[in-house]
Amino acid sequence: MGTELLDSHGRVARDLRVSLTDRCNLRCSYCMPAEGLDWLPTDDVLTDEEVVRLVRIGVERLGVREVRFTGGEPLLRRSLPEIVAACAALQPRPELSITTNALGLKRNAQTLADAGLDRVNVSLDTVRADTFATITRRERLHDVIDGLAAAKAAGLTPVKVNAVLLRGINDDQAPELLRWCLDQGYELRIIEQMPLDAQHDWSRAQMVTAEEILASLQSAFVLEPAVEPRGSAPAELWTVDGGPGTVGVIASVSRPFCGDCDRVRLTADGQVRNCLFAREESDLRAAMRSGVSDDDLVERWQRAMWTKRPGHGIDDLTFLQPSRPMSAIGG
Ligand code: SAM
Ligand code: SF4
């Protein structure tokens, strides 16, 4: 095999998502139940050295160019700045980002920027305190807003905001959220809800579709495709009221982009997953702890990628939700 993370459909993974913990301090209803989940035992979670070893192999040996730390909530990993610094020292230096709920980011943003973090994606579904508490089951909207401001001040830009719309809860708030993001200089991306909740409550009929999201935004703004749509595919990135502000509408379910996928995931307990919806994992933690060489890890990782399926198949009758929820896989 070559020196890339190639699959049998010709796709090459260059974007590595690393979950640093499955724990979280919010309880977003589309992600986990109110009581939380059975967290991984500490010994099962990769140590900092193990995380950095796998990222190094990805970057130095397998063509990974972007590393995004996620979770659960990556800011709950106290050693995040040290992990970021170690990854920033790799050659070629990968682009480094986190996906975070931003609780505690106010305190950490500058430290993370100094350590070499390039960007943040913050998850925020509403700017109304009551709706925030309904969705996340915690009254912490002000912390997220402070965290976003700190990220911008620390130069972790462009600051992106990821939102999910839930029918009957915040599906009427897309224009308000976009207006707020434009005013603050954040780039909003609204993403279709996916069947990745621990409770298995997702239903296609309940999902707010990209088409509905666009219609809602277009009731308040003039949207034009920001980039030439490819073939018959509708645009995902739109300029708002003539620009320069943009908004993304990501139809991960209704119009999957699996054919262009360049992602690979590493769970907090060291399993390679070639897709969010994969049903198999490859255990690099056990391999590392049994003392295998870097060459051996390269080969295992490549083998795990090769079997990546062509698409997530959410619309197939045979679709089975992965046994692990998003928070355990790393969103
Ligand atoms: N805790 C961090 C956060 O919320 O940004 C990182 C992990 S979270 C699992 C990553 C992303 O997944 C978040 O943007 C969240 O909104 C999204 N997410 C979680 N469950 C989802 C679902 N069922 N469908 C779509 N997105 C989901
Ligand atoms: Fe936590 Fe992120 Fe899941 Fe919300 S989406 S419960 S912030 S892991």
Coordinates of C-alpha atoms and ligand atoms in Angstrom, one line a residue:
M1 CA 0.0 0.0 0.0
G2 CA 1.1 3.6 -0.5
T3 CA 1.5 6.3 2.0
E4 CA -2.1 7.6 2.1
L5 CA -5.4 6.7 3.8
L6 CA -7.0 5.4 0.7
D7 CA -10.3 3.6 0.5
S8 CA -11.5 1.1 -2.2
H9 CA -13.7 3.8 -3.8
G10 CA -10.7 6.0 -4.5
R11 CA -11.2 8.6 -1.7
V12 CA -8.2 9.7 0.4
A13 CA -8.7 10.8 4.0
R14 CA -6.7 13.9 4.9
D15 CA -8.9 15.3 7.7
L16 CA -8.5 13.5 11.0
R17 CA -11.1 14.0 13.7
V18 CA -9.8 13.0 17.1
S19 CA -12.2 12.6 20.1
L20 CA -10.3 13.5 23.3
T21 CA -13.1 12.4 25.7
D22 CA -16.6 11.1 25.5
R23 CA -17.7 13.2 28.5
C24 CA -19.6 16.5 28.2
N25 CA -20.9 19.3 30.5
L26 CA -24.0 19.9 28.3
R27 CA -26.8 17.5 27.5
C28 CA -28.0 18.5 24.1
S29 CA -31.2 16.6 23.5
Y30 CA -30.2 15.5 19.9
C31 CA -27.0 14.1 21.3
M32 CA -27.4 12.5 24.8
P33 CA -30.1 11.8 27.5
A34 CA -30.5 14.1 30.5
E35 CA -28.7 11.7 32.8
G36 CA -25.7 11.5 30.5
L37 CA -24.1 8.3 29.4
D38 CA -21.9 5.6 30.9
W39 CA -18.6 7.3 30.3
L40 CA -15.5 5.4 29.2
P41 CA -13.3 4.2 32.1
T42 CA -10.2 6.4 32.4
D43 CA -7.9 3.6 31.6
D44 CA -9.7 3.0 28.3
V45 CA -9.1 6.6 27.1
L46 CA -5.9 7.2 25.1
T47 CA -3.2 8.9 27.1
D48 CA -1.7 12.2 25.7
E49 CA 1.3 10.3 24.4
E50 CA -0.9 7.8 22.6
V51 CA -3.0 10.5 21.0
V52 CA 0.1 12.4 19.9
R53 CA 1.7 9.2 18.6
L54 CA -1.3 8.4 16.4
V55 CA -1.6 12.0 15.1
R56 CA 2.1 12.0 14.3
I57 CA 1.7 8.7 12.3
G58 CA -1.3 10.2 10.6
V59 CA 0.6 13.4 9.7
E60 CA 4.1 12.0 9.0
R61 CA 3.2 8.7 7.4
L62 CA -0.3 8.9 6.1
G63 CA -0.9 12.3 4.5
V64 CA -3.2 13.8 7.2
R65 CA -3.3 17.6 6.7
E66 CA -6.0 18.7 9.2
V67 CA -6.6 17.6 12.7
R68 CA -9.8 18.6 14.6
F69 CA -10.1 17.7 18.2
T70 CA -13.6 17.0 19.4
G71 CA -15.6 14.8 21.8
G72 CA -17.7 14.8 23.9
E73 CA -16.4 18.1 25.0
P74 CA -12.7 18.5 24.1
L75 CA -12.2 21.5 26.6
L76 CA -12.8 19.0 29.4
R77 CA -9.5 17.4 28.5
R78 CA -7.1 19.4 30.8
S79 CA -4.1 18.7 28.7
L80 CA -5.6 20.0 25.5
P81 CA -3.0 22.8 25.2
E82 CA -0.2 20.4 25.6
I83 CA -1.7 18.0 23.0
V84 CA -2.2 20.9 20.6
A85 CA 1.4 22.1 21.1
A86 CA 2.8 18.7 20.4
C87 CA 0.7 18.4 17.2
A88 CA 1.7 21.9 16.1
A89 CA 5.3 20.8 16.2
L90 CA 4.8 18.1 13.6
Q91 CA 6.1 18.4 10.1
P92 CA 4.4 19.2 7.8
R93 CA 2.5 21.2 10.4
P94 CA -1.2 20.2 10.3
E95 CA -4.0 22.7 10.5
L96 CA -5.4 22.4 14.0
S97 CA -8.9 23.1 15.2
I98 CA -11.5 22.1 17.8
T99 CA -15.2 21.6 17.8
T100 CA -16.5 22.7 21.1
N101 CA -19.5 23.9 23.0
A102 CA -17.3 26.8 24.2
L103 CA -18.0 26.4 28.0
G104 CA -14.7 27.4 29.5
L105 CA -13.3 28.8 26.2
K106 CA -13.2 32.3 27.6
R107 CA -10.5 31.1 30.0
N108 CA -8.6 28.9 27.5
A109 CA -8.8 30.6 24.1
Q110 CA -5.6 32.6 24.4
T111 CA -3.7 29.6 25.8
L112 CA -4.9 27.4 23.0
A113 CA -4.0 30.0 20.4
D114 CA -0.5 30.3 21.9
A115 CA -0.2 26.5 21.8
G116 CA -0.8 26.6 18.1
L117 CA -4.6 26.1 17.7
D118 CA -5.7 27.7 14.4
R119 CA -9.5 27.7 14.5
V120 CA -12.6 26.8 16.5
N121 CA -16.1 25.6 15.6
V122 CA -18.5 26.4 18.3
S123 CA -21.9 24.6 18.6
L124 CA -24.7 27.0 19.3
D125 CA -28.3 26.4 18.2
T126 CA -30.0 29.6 19.5
V127 CA -29.3 33.0 21.0
R128 CA -32.3 32.8 23.4
A129 CA -31.5 31.8 26.9
D130 CA -34.7 29.8 27.4
T131 CA -34.3 27.9 24.2
F132 CA -30.7 27.2 25.0
A133 CA -31.7 25.7 28.3
T134 CA -34.4 23.6 26.7
I135 CA -32.0 22.2 24.1
T136 CA -28.9 21.7 26.2
R137 CA -30.6 21.2 29.6
R138 CA -28.2 23.7 31.2
E139 CA -28.4 27.5 31.7
R140 CA -25.1 28.4 30.1
L141 CA -25.8 30.6 27.1
H142 CA -23.7 33.4 28.5
D143 CA -20.7 31.2 28.8
V144 CA -20.9 30.2 25.1
I145 CA -21.3 33.8 24.1
D146 CA -18.2 34.8 26.2
G147 CA -16.3 31.8 24.8
L148 CA -17.0 32.9 21.2
A149 CA -15.9 36.4 21.9
A150 CA -12.7 35.1 23.5
A151 CA -12.0 32.9 20.5
K152 CA -12.3 35.9 18.2
A153 CA -10.1 38.1 20.4
A154 CA -7.5 35.3 20.4
G155 CA -7.4 35.2 16.6
L156 CA -8.9 31.7 16.4
T157 CA -10.6 32.8 13.2
P158 CA -12.7 32.5 11.2
V159 CA -14.9 31.5 14.1
K160 CA -17.5 29.2 12.9
V161 CA -20.8 28.5 14.6
N162 CA -22.5 25.1 14.0
A163 CA -26.3 24.9 14.6
V164 CA -28.9 22.1 14.5
L165 CA -32.6 23.0 14.2
L166 CA -35.2 21.0 16.1
R167 CA -38.8 21.0 15.0
G168 CA -41.0 23.0 17.3
I169 CA -38.0 24.2 19.4
N170 CA -35.7 26.5 17.4
D171 CA -36.7 25.9 13.8
D172 CA -38.2 29.4 13.7
Q173 CA -35.0 31.0 14.9
A174 CA -32.6 30.5 12.0
P175 CA -32.9 34.1 10.7
E176 CA -32.3 35.5 14.2
L177 CA -29.3 33.3 14.8
L178 CA -27.9 34.3 11.4
R179 CA -28.4 38.0 12.1
W180 CA -26.6 37.6 15.4
C181 CA -23.7 35.7 13.8
L182 CA -23.3 38.2 11.0
D183 CA -23.3 41.1 13.6
Q184 CA -20.6 39.3 15.6
G185 CA -18.5 38.3 12.6
Y186 CA -19.1 34.5 13.0
E187 CA -19.7 32.1 10.1
L188 CA -22.9 30.2 10.7
R189 CA -23.4 26.6 9.4
I190 CA -26.8 25.0 9.9
I191 CA -26.6 21.2 9.7
E192 CA -29.4 18.6 9.3
Q193 CA -29.9 16.5 12.4
M194 CA -28.5 13.0 12.0
P195 CA -29.4 9.7 13.6
L196 CA -26.6 9.8 16.1
D197 CA -28.3 10.4 19.4
A198 CA -27.8 7.9 22.2
Q199 CA -31.5 7.6 22.8
H200 CA -32.3 6.7 19.2
D201 CA -35.1 9.3 19.0
W202 CA -34.2 10.6 15.6
S203 CA -36.8 10.3 12.9
R204 CA -36.6 11.4 9.2
A205 CA -40.0 13.0 9.4
Q206 CA -39.1 15.1 12.4
M207 CA -35.8 16.3 10.9
V208 CA -35.7 19.9 9.7
T209 CA -34.5 19.5 6.1
A210 CA -31.9 21.7 4.4
E211 CA -34.7 22.8 2.1
E212 CA -36.8 24.1 5.0
I213 CA -33.7 25.8 6.6
L214 CA -33.1 27.6 3.3
A215 CA -36.7 28.7 3.0
S216 CA -36.7 30.0 6.5
L217 CA -33.5 32.0 5.9
Q218 CA -34.7 33.3 2.6
S219 CA -37.8 34.7 4.3
A220 CA -35.4 37.3 5.9
F221 CA -32.3 37.4 3.7
V222 CA -31.3 37.3 0.0
L223 CA -29.1 34.2 -0.5
E224 CA -27.0 33.6 -3.5
P225 CA -24.7 30.6 -4.1
A226 CA -21.2 31.6 -2.8
V227 CA -19.4 29.1 -5.0
E228 CA -20.5 27.7 -8.3
P229 CA -22.6 24.6 -7.5
R230 CA -21.1 21.4 -8.9
G231 CA -23.3 19.7 -11.5
S232 CA -26.9 19.6 -10.3
A233 CA -25.9 19.9 -6.6
P234 CA -27.4 22.9 -4.9
A235 CA -25.0 25.2 -3.2
E236 CA -24.0 24.6 0.4
L237 CA -22.5 28.0 1.0
W238 CA -24.5 31.1 0.4
T239 CA -23.7 34.8 0.4
V240 CA -26.1 36.8 2.5
D241 CA -27.7 40.1 1.2
G242 CA -24.9 40.5 -1.3
G243 CA -22.0 39.5 1.0
P244 CA -19.5 39.5 2.4
G245 CA -21.3 37.5 5.1
T246 CA -22.1 33.9 4.3
V247 CA -24.2 31.1 5.7
G248 CA -23.8 27.3 5.2
V249 CA -26.6 24.9 5.0
I250 CA -25.4 21.3 5.2
A251 CA -27.7 18.6 3.9
S252 CA -25.8 15.7 5.4
V253 CA -28.9 13.5 5.4
S254 CA -31.1 14.7 2.5
R255 CA -28.1 15.3 0.1
P256 CA -25.1 13.4 1.4
F257 CA -21.7 14.3 0.2
C258 CA -20.1 10.9 1.0
G259 CA -18.5 10.8 -2.5
D260 CA -16.2 13.7 -1.5
C261 CA -15.6 12.6 2.1
D262 CA -12.0 13.0 3.2
R263 CA -12.5 12.3 6.9
V264 CA -11.3 9.6 9.2
R265 CA -12.1 9.4 12.9
L266 CA -10.3 8.3 16.0
T267 CA -12.4 7.7 19.1
A268 CA -11.3 8.6 22.6
D269 CA -10.5 5.0 23.3
G270 CA -8.3 4.6 20.2
Q271 CA -10.6 3.0 17.6
V272 CA -10.3 4.1 14.0
R273 CA -13.7 4.7 12.4
N274 CA -13.7 5.2 8.7
C275 CA -17.1 6.9 8.8
L276 CA -19.4 8.5 11.5
F277 CA -21.9 5.7 10.5
A278 CA -19.4 2.9 10.3
R279 CA -20.4 -0.3 12.0
E280 CA -16.9 -1.6 12.5
E281 CA -13.9 -0.1 14.3
S282 CA -10.3 -1.0 14.3
D283 CA -8.6 -1.1 17.7
L284 CA -5.3 0.9 17.5
R285 CA -5.2 1.3 21.3
A286 CA -4.9 -2.5 21.9
A287 CA -2.3 -2.7 19.2
M288 CA -0.3 0.2 20.7
R289 CA -0.5 -1.2 24.2
S290 CA 0.7 -4.6 23.0
G291 CA 3.9 -2.8 21.8
V292 CA 3.5 -2.8 18.0
S293 CA 5.7 -0.6 15.8
D294 CA 4.7 2.5 13.9
D295 CA 4.9 0.5 10.7
D296 CA 2.4 -2.0 12.1
L297 CA 0.0 0.9 13.1
V298 CA 0.3 2.4 9.6
E299 CA -0.7 -0.9 8.1
R300 CA -3.7 -1.4 10.5
W301 CA -4.9 2.1 9.9
Q302 CA -4.7 1.7 6.1
R303 CA -6.5 -1.6 6.3
A304 CA -9.3 0.0 8.4
M305 CA -9.7 2.8 5.8
W306 CA -9.9 0.5 2.8
T307 CA -13.3 -0.9 3.7
K308 CA -15.0 2.6 4.0
R309 CA -18.5 2.2 2.5
P310 CA -19.5 4.5 -0.4
G311 CA -22.2 6.2 1.6
H312 CA -23.9 6.5 4.9
G313 CA -27.1 4.9 3.6
I314 CA -29.4 6.7 6.1
D315 CA -32.2 6.5 3.6
D316 CA -31.8 2.8 3.0
L317 CA -34.3 0.4 4.5
T318 CA -31.4 -1.6 5.9
F319 CA -29.9 1.4 7.7
L320 CA -28.7 0.7 11.2
Q321 CA -27.7 3.5 13.5
P322 CA -24.2 3.0 14.8
S323 CA -24.0 1.5 18.2
R324 CA -22.0 4.4 19.6
P325 CA -23.6 7.9 19.8
M326 CA -21.9 11.0 18.3
S327 CA -20.5 12.0 21.6
A328 CA -18.5 8.8 21.9
I329 CA -17.4 8.7 18.2
G330 CA -16.4 12.3 18.1
G331 CA -18.6 14.7 16.1
Ligands
SAM1 N1 -19.2 19.0 22.4 C1 -18.6 19.6 21.2 C2 -19.7 20.4 20.5 O1 -20.9 20.3 20.8 O2 -19.3 21.2 19.6 C3 -18.0 18.6 20.2 C4 -18.7 17.3 20.1 S1 -20.4 17.4 19.3 C5 -20.8 15.7 19.3 C6 -19.9 17.8 17.7 C7 -21.0 18.4 16.8 O3 -22.0 17.4 16.6 C8 -21.8 19.5 17.4 O4 -21.7 20.6 16.5 C9 -23.2 19.0 17.6 O5 -24.1 20.0 17.4 C10 -23.2 18.0 16.5 N2 -24.2 16.9 16.8 C11 -24.4 16.2 17.9 N3 -25.5 15.3 17.7 C12 -25.9 15.5 16.5 C13 -26.9 15.0 15.7 N4 -27.7 14.0 16.1 N5 -27.1 15.4 14.4 C14 -26.3 16.4 13.9 N6 -25.3 17.0 14.6 C15 -25.1 16.6 15.9
SF4_2 FE1 -22.1 17.8 24.5 FE2 -21.5 18.5 22.1 FE3 -23.2 16.5 22.6 FE4 -24.0 18.9 23.1 S1 -23.5 18.1 21.1 S2 -24.2 17.1 24.5 S3 -22.1 19.9 23.7 S4 -21.1 16.5 23.0

